One Martini backbone bead per residue (centre of mass of N, CA, C, O) as a GRO file, in nm:
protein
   83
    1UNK     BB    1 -10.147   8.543  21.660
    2UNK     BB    2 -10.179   8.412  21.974
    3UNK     BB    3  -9.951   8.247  22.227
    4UNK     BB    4  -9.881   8.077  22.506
    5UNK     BB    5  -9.622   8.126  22.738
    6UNK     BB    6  -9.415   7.922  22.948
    7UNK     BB    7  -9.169   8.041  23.206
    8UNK     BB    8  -8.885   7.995  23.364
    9UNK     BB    9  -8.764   8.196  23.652
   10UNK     BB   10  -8.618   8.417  23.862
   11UNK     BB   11  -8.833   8.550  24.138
   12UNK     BB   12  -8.650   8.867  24.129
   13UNK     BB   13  -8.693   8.907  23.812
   14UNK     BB   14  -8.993   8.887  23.785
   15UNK     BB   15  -9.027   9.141  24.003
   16UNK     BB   16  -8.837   9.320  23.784
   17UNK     BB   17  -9.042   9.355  23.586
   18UNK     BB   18  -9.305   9.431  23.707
   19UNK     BB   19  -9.175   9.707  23.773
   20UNK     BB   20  -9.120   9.809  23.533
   21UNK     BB   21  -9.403   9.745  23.367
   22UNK     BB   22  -9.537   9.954  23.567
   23UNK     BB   23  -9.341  10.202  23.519
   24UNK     BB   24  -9.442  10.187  23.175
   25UNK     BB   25  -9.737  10.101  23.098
   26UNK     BB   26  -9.668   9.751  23.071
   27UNK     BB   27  -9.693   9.454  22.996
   28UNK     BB   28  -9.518   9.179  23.038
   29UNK     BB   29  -9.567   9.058  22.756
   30UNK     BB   30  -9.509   9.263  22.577
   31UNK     BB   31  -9.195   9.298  22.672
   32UNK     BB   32  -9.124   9.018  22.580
   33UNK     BB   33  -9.215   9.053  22.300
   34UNK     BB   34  -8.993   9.302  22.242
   35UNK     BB   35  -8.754   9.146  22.279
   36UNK     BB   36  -8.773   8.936  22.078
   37UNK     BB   37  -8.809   9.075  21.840
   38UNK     BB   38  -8.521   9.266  21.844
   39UNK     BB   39  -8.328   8.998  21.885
   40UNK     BB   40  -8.485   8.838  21.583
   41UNK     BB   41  -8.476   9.093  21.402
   42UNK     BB   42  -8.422   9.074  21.035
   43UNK     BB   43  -8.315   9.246  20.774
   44UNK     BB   44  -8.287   9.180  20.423
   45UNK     BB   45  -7.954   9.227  20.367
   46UNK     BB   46  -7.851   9.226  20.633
   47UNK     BB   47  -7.585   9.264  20.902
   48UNK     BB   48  -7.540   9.132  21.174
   49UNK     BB   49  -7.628   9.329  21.459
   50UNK     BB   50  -7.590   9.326  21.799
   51UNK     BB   51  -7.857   9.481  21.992
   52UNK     BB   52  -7.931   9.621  22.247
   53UNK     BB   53  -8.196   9.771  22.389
   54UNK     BB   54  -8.025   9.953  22.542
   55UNK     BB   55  -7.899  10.074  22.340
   56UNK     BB   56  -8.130  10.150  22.164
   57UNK     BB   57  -8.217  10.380  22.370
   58UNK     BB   58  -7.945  10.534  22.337
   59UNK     BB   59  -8.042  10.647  22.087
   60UNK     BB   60  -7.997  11.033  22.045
   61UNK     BB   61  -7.908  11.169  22.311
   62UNK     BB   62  -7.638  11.267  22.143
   63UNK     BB   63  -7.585  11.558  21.937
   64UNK     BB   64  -7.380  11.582  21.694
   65UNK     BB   65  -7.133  11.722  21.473
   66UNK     BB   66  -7.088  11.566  21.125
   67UNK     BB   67  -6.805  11.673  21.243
   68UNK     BB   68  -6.719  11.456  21.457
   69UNK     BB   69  -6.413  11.323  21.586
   70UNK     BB   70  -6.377  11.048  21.833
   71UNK     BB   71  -6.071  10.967  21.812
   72UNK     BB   72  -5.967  11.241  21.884
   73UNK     BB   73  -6.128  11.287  22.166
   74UNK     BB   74  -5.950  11.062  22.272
   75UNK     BB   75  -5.685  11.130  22.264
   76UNK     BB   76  -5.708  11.376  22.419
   77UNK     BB   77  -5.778  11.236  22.655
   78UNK     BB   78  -5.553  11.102  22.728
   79UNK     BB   79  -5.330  11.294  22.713
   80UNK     BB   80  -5.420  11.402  22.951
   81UNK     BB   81  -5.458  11.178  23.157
   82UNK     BB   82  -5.129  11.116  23.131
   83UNK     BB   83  -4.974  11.357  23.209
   0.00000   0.00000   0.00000
């Protein structure tokens, strides 16, 4: 079942949104449909994490491998860095 619902935004977020949402070939209804769905949903039993929809579309971009140390990696960073 779907319900109307009506938001009162700020005139600046709404034409960027339209365009993003133009830019992206869904319509802004469902936009804020899937961002609230995102925000609000939690499987049970699971412990709440707090993801935004950017982080989550970043996640996957870059293939580590299993054995991929970043402790490590941020230290040599630091060392170099700091020399």
């Amino acid at each position: 079942m779907e319900t109307k619902l009506t938001l009162r935004l700020n005139d600046k977020v709404i034409e960027r949104a339209k365009n993003y949402a133009r830019s992206n070939k869904i319509s802004l209804s469902k936009m804020v449909e899937s961002y609230l769905d995102s925000i609000t949903k939690q499987e049970e039993g699971e412990k709440k994490i707090s993801i935004t929809p950017l982080v989550e579309s970043l996640s996957g971009v870059i293939d580590l491998p299993v054995d991929f140390d970043y402790k490590k990696e941020y230290r040599d960073y630091l060392d170099e860095k700091y020399k």
